[in-house]
């Protein structure tokens, strides 16, 4: 019997949500261990032994310890390729998929995360929003989504014709953004809007959303 996978994290953490979505798509059993960041559990020695940077999520399976959400999802997708949803594409098409995974990490995530911090998380924590930061990053996201609109006019999903990690990695930040004024940037681009509606309605993602309610 395979050793149980353990995910240490927070249900409101976008990085944790990324891993949970992957596990759900793969229909794998796992144990979720909540980390109370408000009291600093992620900075205690027991947690730092898994993730020395003191950030969620952290992942364990037997003697394997991983951190960084995208590294964890790739381990799951490759290690359990035959389970659940096929999240990777073998052969040459994997190169294109890898490009769009990098685009998410380096072009989309930094901008979307800043906007979500200002417009979603700061109000939650009672912190004033920096309107100048919002304006600056909305302009940056506009340019990114113009590239996405062109790409999604050519293929149903970012990595190709099937849902893959390239799409899945976007889900947490998109889900947050769609609850803010940034929603208009997604809605105003027909191919992006259809893609967002498609991926955010997936049952595996809906399970992640339900965990946070």
PDB file of N, CA, C and O in Angstrom, residues 51-97:
ATOM      1  N   UNK A  51       9.495  22.501   5.518  1.00  0.00           N
ATOM      2  CA  UNK A  51       9.739  23.636   4.630  1.00  0.00           C
ATOM      3  C   UNK A  51      10.572  24.677   5.366  1.00  0.00           C
ATOM      4  O   UNK A  51      10.050  25.433   6.187  1.00  0.00           O
ATOM      5  N   UNK A  52      11.861  24.724   5.096  1.00  0.00           N
ATOM      6  CA  UNK A  52      12.754  25.621   5.826  1.00  0.00           C
ATOM      7  C   UNK A  52      12.474  27.098   5.595  1.00  0.00           C
ATOM      8  O   UNK A  52      12.978  27.946   6.331  1.00  0.00           O
ATOM      9  N   UNK A  53      11.652  27.415   4.578  1.00  0.00           N
ATOM     10  CA  UNK A  53      11.297  28.812   4.329  1.00  0.00           C
ATOM     11  C   UNK A  53      10.088  29.258   5.154  1.00  0.00           C
ATOM     12  O   UNK A  53       9.712  30.434   5.112  1.00  0.00           O
ATOM     13  N   UNK A  54       9.466  28.317   5.861  1.00  0.00           N
ATOM     14  CA  UNK A  54       8.348  28.675   6.731  1.00  0.00           C
ATOM     15  C   UNK A  54       7.134  29.187   5.994  1.00  0.00           C
ATOM     16  O   UNK A  54       6.466  30.123   6.421  1.00  0.00           O
ATOM     17  N   UNK A  55       6.839  28.567   4.842  1.00  0.00           N
ATOM     18  CA  UNK A  55       5.673  28.947   4.050  1.00  0.00           C
ATOM     19  C   UNK A  55       4.834  27.707   3.758  1.00  0.00           C
ATOM     20  O   UNK A  55       5.362  26.600   3.696  1.00  0.00           O
ATOM     21  N   UNK A  56       3.537  27.910   3.574  1.00  0.00           N
ATOM     22  CA  UNK A  56       2.664  26.804   3.195  1.00  0.00           C
ATOM     23  C   UNK A  56       2.505  26.811   1.674  1.00  0.00           C
ATOM     24  O   UNK A  56       2.591  27.867   1.038  1.00  0.00           O
ATOM     25  N   UNK A  57       2.302  25.599   1.100  1.00  0.00           N
ATOM     26  CA  UNK A  57       2.142  24.307   1.763  1.00  0.00           C
ATOM     27  C   UNK A  57       3.478  23.583   1.955  1.00  0.00           C
ATOM     28  O   UNK A  57       4.504  23.988   1.409  1.00  0.00           O
ATOM     29  N   UNK A  58       3.385  22.521   2.729  1.00  0.00           N
ATOM     30  CA  UNK A  58       4.460  21.536   2.820  1.00  0.00           C
ATOM     31  C   UNK A  58       3.824  20.176   2.577  1.00  0.00           C
ATOM     32  O   UNK A  58       2.643  19.969   2.878  1.00  0.00           O
ATOM     33  N   UNK A  59       4.593  19.271   2.030  1.00  0.00           N
ATOM     34  CA  UNK A  59       4.060  17.977   1.581  1.00  0.00           C
ATOM     35  C   UNK A  59       4.953  16.857   2.096  1.00  0.00           C
ATOM     36  O   UNK A  59       6.187  16.962   2.050  1.00  0.00           O
ATOM     37  N   UNK A  60       4.317  15.804   2.563  1.00  0.00           N
ATOM     38  CA  UNK A  60       5.054  14.626   3.028  1.00  0.00           C
ATOM     39  C   UNK A  60       4.428  13.359   2.464  1.00  0.00           C
ATOM     40  O   UNK A  60       3.212  13.247   2.361  1.00  0.00           O
ATOM     41  N   UNK A  61       5.276  12.421   2.101  1.00  0.00           N
ATOM     42  CA  UNK A  61       4.853  11.068   1.757  1.00  0.00           C
ATOM     43  C   UNK A  61       5.984  10.131   2.166  1.00  0.00           C
ATOM     44  O   UNK A  61       7.007  10.046   1.498  1.00  0.00           O
ATOM     45  N   UNK A  62       5.790   9.481   3.289  1.00  0.00           N
ATOM     46  CA  UNK A  62       6.862   8.667   3.830  1.00  0.00           C
ATOM     47  C   UNK A  62       8.059   9.541   4.174  1.00  0.00           C
ATOM     48  O   UNK A  62       7.928  10.546   4.877  1.00  0.00           O
ATOM     49  N   UNK A  63       9.214   9.181   3.627  1.00  0.00           N
ATOM     50  CA  UNK A  63      10.410   9.980   3.911  1.00  0.00           C
ATOM     51  C   UNK A  63      10.619  11.112   2.899  1.00  0.00           C
ATOM     52  O   UNK A  63      11.604  11.847   2.971  1.00  0.00           O
ATOM     53  N   UNK A  64       9.678  11.265   1.966  1.00  0.00           N
ATOM     54  CA  UNK A  64       9.748  12.350   0.991  1.00  0.00           C
ATOM     55  C   UNK A  64       9.128  13.618   1.565  1.00  0.00           C
ATOM     56  O   UNK A  64       7.986  13.606   2.024  1.00  0.00           O
ATOM     57  N   UNK A  65       9.865  14.713   1.531  1.00  0.00           N
ATOM     58  CA  UNK A  65       9.362  15.997   2.000  1.00  0.00           C
ATOM     59  C   UNK A  65       9.548  17.022   0.884  1.00  0.00           C
ATOM     60  O   UNK A  65      10.654  17.191   0.371  1.00  0.00           O
ATOM     61  N   UNK A  66       8.478  17.675   0.520  1.00  0.00           N
ATOM     62  CA  UNK A  66       8.520  18.649  -0.563  1.00  0.00           C
ATOM     63  C   UNK A  66       7.910  19.973  -0.124  1.00  0.00           C
ATOM     64  O   UNK A  66       7.033  20.008   0.746  1.00  0.00           O
ATOM     65  N   UNK A  67       8.358  21.048  -0.763  1.00  0.00           N
ATOM     66  CA  UNK A  67       7.692  22.338  -0.633  1.00  0.00           C
ATOM     67  C   UNK A  67       7.738  23.011  -1.997  1.00  0.00           C
ATOM     68  O   UNK A  67       8.303  22.453  -2.940  1.00  0.00           O
ATOM     69  N   UNK A  68       7.119  24.178  -2.115  1.00  0.00           N
ATOM     70  CA  UNK A  68       6.860  24.873  -3.388  1.00  0.00           C
ATOM     71  C   UNK A  68       5.732  24.151  -4.128  1.00  0.00           C
ATOM     72  O   UNK A  68       5.885  23.027  -4.610  1.00  0.00           O
ATOM     73  N   UNK A  69       4.598  24.833  -4.212  1.00  0.00           N
ATOM     74  CA  UNK A  69       3.367  24.192  -4.687  1.00  0.00           C
ATOM     75  C   UNK A  69       3.491  23.602  -6.088  1.00  0.00           C
ATOM     76  O   UNK A  69       2.979  22.502  -6.351  1.00  0.00           O
ATOM     77  N   UNK A  70       4.176  24.288  -6.989  1.00  0.00           N
ATOM     78  CA  UNK A  70       4.257  23.785  -8.365  1.00  0.00           C
ATOM     79  C   UNK A  70       5.163  22.569  -8.476  1.00  0.00           C
ATOM     80  O   UNK A  70       4.959  21.717  -9.340  1.00  0.00           O
ATOM     81  N   UNK A  71       6.154  22.490  -7.603  1.00  0.00           N
ATOM     82  CA  UNK A  71       6.992  21.283  -7.560  1.00  0.00           C
ATOM     83  C   UNK A  71       6.178  20.097  -7.053  1.00  0.00           C
ATOM     84  O   UNK A  71       6.312  18.969  -7.549  1.00  0.00           O
ATOM     85  N   UNK A  72       5.314  20.365  -6.094  1.00  0.00           N
ATOM     86  CA  UNK A  72       4.458  19.303  -5.531  1.00  0.00           C
ATOM     87  C   UNK A  72       3.469  18.814  -6.590  1.00  0.00           C
ATOM     88  O   UNK A  72       3.292  17.601  -6.779  1.00  0.00           O
ATOM     89  N   UNK A  73       2.833  19.739  -7.311  1.00  0.00           N
ATOM     90  CA  UNK A  73       1.856  19.314  -8.325  1.00  0.00           C
ATOM     91  C   UNK A  73       2.537  18.521  -9.437  1.00  0.00           C
ATOM     92  O   UNK A  73       1.956  17.570  -9.963  1.00  0.00           O
ATOM     93  N   UNK A  74       3.768  18.889  -9.785  1.00  0.00           N
ATOM     94  CA  UNK A  74       4.464  18.136 -10.830  1.00  0.00           C
ATOM     95  C   UNK A  74       4.843  16.734 -10.350  1.00  0.00           C
ATOM     96  O   UNK A  74       4.766  15.772 -11.118  1.00  0.00           O
ATOM     97  N   UNK A  75       5.220  16.618  -9.091  1.00  0.00           N
ATOM     98  CA  UNK A  75       5.493  15.293  -8.532  1.00  0.00           C
ATOM     99  C   UNK A  75       4.226  14.430  -8.612  1.00  0.00           C
ATOM    100  O   UNK A  75       4.279  13.263  -9.037  1.00  0.00           O
ATOM    101  N   UNK A  76       3.105  14.998  -8.235  1.00  0.00           N
ATOM    102  CA  UNK A  76       1.839  14.251  -8.245  1.00  0.00           C
ATOM    103  C   UNK A  76       1.435  13.883  -9.676  1.00  0.00           C
ATOM    104  O   UNK A  76       1.065  12.742  -9.969  1.00  0.00           O
ATOM    105  N   UNK A  77       1.519  14.858 -10.581  1.00  0.00           N
ATOM    106  CA  UNK A  77       1.082  14.634 -11.967  1.00  0.00           C
ATOM    107  C   UNK A  77       1.937  13.592 -12.675  1.00  0.00           C
ATOM    108  O   UNK A  77       1.419  12.749 -13.423  1.00  0.00           O
ATOM    109  N   UNK A  78       3.233  13.617 -12.448  1.00  0.00           N
ATOM    110  CA  UNK A  78       4.126  12.657 -13.095  1.00  0.00           C
ATOM    111  C   UNK A  78       4.125  11.316 -12.369  1.00  0.00           C
ATOM    112  O   UNK A  78       4.132  10.252 -12.998  1.00  0.00           O
ATOM    113  N   UNK A  79       4.090  11.372 -11.051  1.00  0.00           N
ATOM    114  CA  UNK A  79       4.157  10.135 -10.267  1.00  0.00           C
ATOM    115  C   UNK A  79       2.888   9.312 -10.312  1.00  0.00           C
ATOM    116  O   UNK A  79       2.919   8.094 -10.111  1.00  0.00           O
ATOM    117  N   UNK A  80       1.770   9.981 -10.598  1.00  0.00           N
ATOM    118  CA  UNK A  80       0.474   9.293 -10.640  1.00  0.00           C
ATOM    119  C   UNK A  80      -0.205   9.588 -11.984  1.00  0.00           C
ATOM    120  O   UNK A  80      -1.401   9.884 -12.041  1.00  0.00           O
ATOM    121  N   UNK A  81       0.571   9.498 -13.043  1.00  0.00           N
ATOM    122  CA  UNK A  81       0.088   9.851 -14.380  1.00  0.00           C
ATOM    123  C   UNK A  81      -1.133   9.034 -14.804  1.00  0.00           C
ATOM    124  O   UNK A  81      -1.985   9.510 -15.559  1.00  0.00           O
ATOM    125  N   UNK A  82      -1.214   7.803 -14.295  1.00  0.00           N
ATOM    126  CA  UNK A  82      -2.303   6.914 -14.716  1.00  0.00           C
ATOM    127  C   UNK A  82      -3.585   7.134 -13.922  1.00  0.00           C
ATOM    128  O   UNK A  82      -4.627   6.565 -14.243  1.00  0.00           O
ATOM    129  N   UNK A  83      -3.520   7.969 -12.904  1.00  0.00           N
ATOM    130  CA  UNK A  83      -4.686   8.203 -12.049  1.00  0.00           C
ATOM    131  C   UNK A  83      -5.462   9.436 -12.496  1.00  0.00           C
ATOM    132  O   UNK A  83      -4.883  10.429 -12.950  1.00  0.00           O
ATOM    133  N   UNK A  84      -6.777   9.404 -12.353  1.00  0.00           N
ATOM    134  CA  UNK A  84      -7.611  10.584 -12.535  1.00  0.00           C
ATOM    135  C   UNK A  84      -7.377  11.331 -13.835  1.00  0.00           C
ATOM    136  O   UNK A  84      -7.166  10.749 -14.892  1.00  0.00           O
ATOM    137  N   UNK A  85      -7.397  12.650 -13.734  1.00  0.00           N
ATOM    138  CA  UNK A  85      -7.224  13.520 -14.895  1.00  0.00           C
ATOM    139  C   UNK A  85      -5.778  13.501 -15.378  1.00  0.00           C
ATOM    140  O   UNK A  85      -4.848  13.573 -14.581  1.00  0.00           O
ATOM    141  N   UNK A  86      -5.597  13.444 -16.690  1.00  0.00           N
ATOM    142  CA  UNK A  86      -4.258  13.526 -17.275  1.00  0.00           C
ATOM    143  C   UNK A  86      -3.829  14.986 -17.275  1.00  0.00           C
ATOM    144  O   UNK A  86      -4.332  15.788 -18.052  1.00  0.00           O
ATOM    145  N   UNK A  87      -2.904  15.341 -16.408  1.00  0.00           N
ATOM    146  CA  UNK A  87      -2.512  16.745 -16.242  1.00  0.00           C
ATOM    147  C   UNK A  87      -1.224  17.104 -16.968  1.00  0.00           C
ATOM    148  O   UNK A  87      -0.806  18.263 -16.955  1.00  0.00           O
ATOM    149  N   UNK A  88      -0.600  16.117 -17.592  1.00  0.00           N
ATOM    150  CA  UNK A  88       0.609  16.345 -18.372  1.00  0.00           C
ATOM    151  C   UNK A  88       0.422  15.706 -19.747  1.00  0.00           C
ATOM    152  O   UNK A  88      -0.462  14.868 -19.929  1.00  0.00           O
ATOM    153  N   UNK A  89       1.246  16.118 -20.717  1.00  0.00           N
ATOM    154  CA  UNK A  89       1.148  15.597 -22.078  1.00  0.00           C
ATOM    155  C   UNK A  89       2.493  14.983 -22.435  1.00  0.00           C
ATOM    156  O   UNK A  89       3.499  15.693 -22.469  1.00  0.00           O
ATOM    157  N   UNK A  90       2.546  13.694 -22.683  1.00  0.00           N
ATOM    158  CA  UNK A  90       3.839  13.071 -22.998  1.00  0.00           C
ATOM    159  C   UNK A  90       4.390  13.519 -24.344  1.00  0.00           C
ATOM    160  O   UNK A  90       3.650  13.955 -25.226  1.00  0.00           O
ATOM    161  N   UNK A  91       5.706  13.409 -24.477  1.00  0.00           N
ATOM    162  CA  UNK A  91       6.343  13.699 -25.757  1.00  0.00           C
ATOM    163  C   UNK A  91       6.547  15.181 -26.015  1.00  0.00           C
ATOM    164  O   UNK A  91       6.570  16.007 -25.100  1.00  0.00           O
ATOM    165  N   UNK A  92       6.674  15.531 -27.279  1.00  0.00           N
ATOM    166  CA  UNK A  92       6.990  16.895 -27.702  1.00  0.00           C
ATOM    167  C   UNK A  92       5.997  17.948 -27.198  1.00  0.00           C
ATOM    168  O   UNK A  92       6.410  19.054 -26.820  1.00  0.00           O
ATOM    169  N   UNK A  93       4.674  17.662 -27.160  1.00  0.00           N
ATOM    170  CA  UNK A  93       3.728  18.672 -26.669  1.00  0.00           C
ATOM    171  C   UNK A  93       3.990  19.116 -25.229  1.00  0.00           C
ATOM    172  O   UNK A  93       3.550  20.188 -24.817  1.00  0.00           O
ATOM    173  N   UNK A  94       4.733  18.294 -24.447  1.00  0.00           N
ATOM    174  CA  UNK A  94       5.046  18.674 -23.076  1.00  0.00           C
ATOM    175  C   UNK A  94       5.879  19.944 -23.045  1.00  0.00           C
ATOM    176  O   UNK A  94       5.822  20.717 -22.076  1.00  0.00           O
ATOM    177  N   UNK A  95       6.630  20.193 -24.104  1.00  0.00           N
ATOM    178  CA  UNK A  95       7.452  21.404 -24.164  1.00  0.00           C
ATOM    179  C   UNK A  95       6.577  22.654 -24.167  1.00  0.00           C
ATOM    180  O   UNK A  95       6.859  23.628 -23.462  1.00  0.00           O
ATOM    181  N   UNK A  96       5.509  22.612 -24.961  1.00  0.00           N
ATOM    182  CA  UNK A  96       4.580  23.743 -25.002  1.00  0.00           C
ATOM    183  C   UNK A  96       3.871  23.900 -23.671  1.00  0.00           C
ATOM    184  O   UNK A  96       3.711  25.025 -23.163  1.00  0.00           O
ATOM    185  N   UNK A  97       3.452  22.798 -23.099  1.00  0.00           N
ATOM    186  CA  UNK A  97       2.814  22.828 -21.781  1.00  0.00           C
ATOM    187  C   UNK A  97       3.751  23.458 -20.750  1.00  0.00           C
ATOM    188  O   UNK A  97       3.339  24.290 -19.939  1.00  0.00           O
TER     189      UNK A  97
END
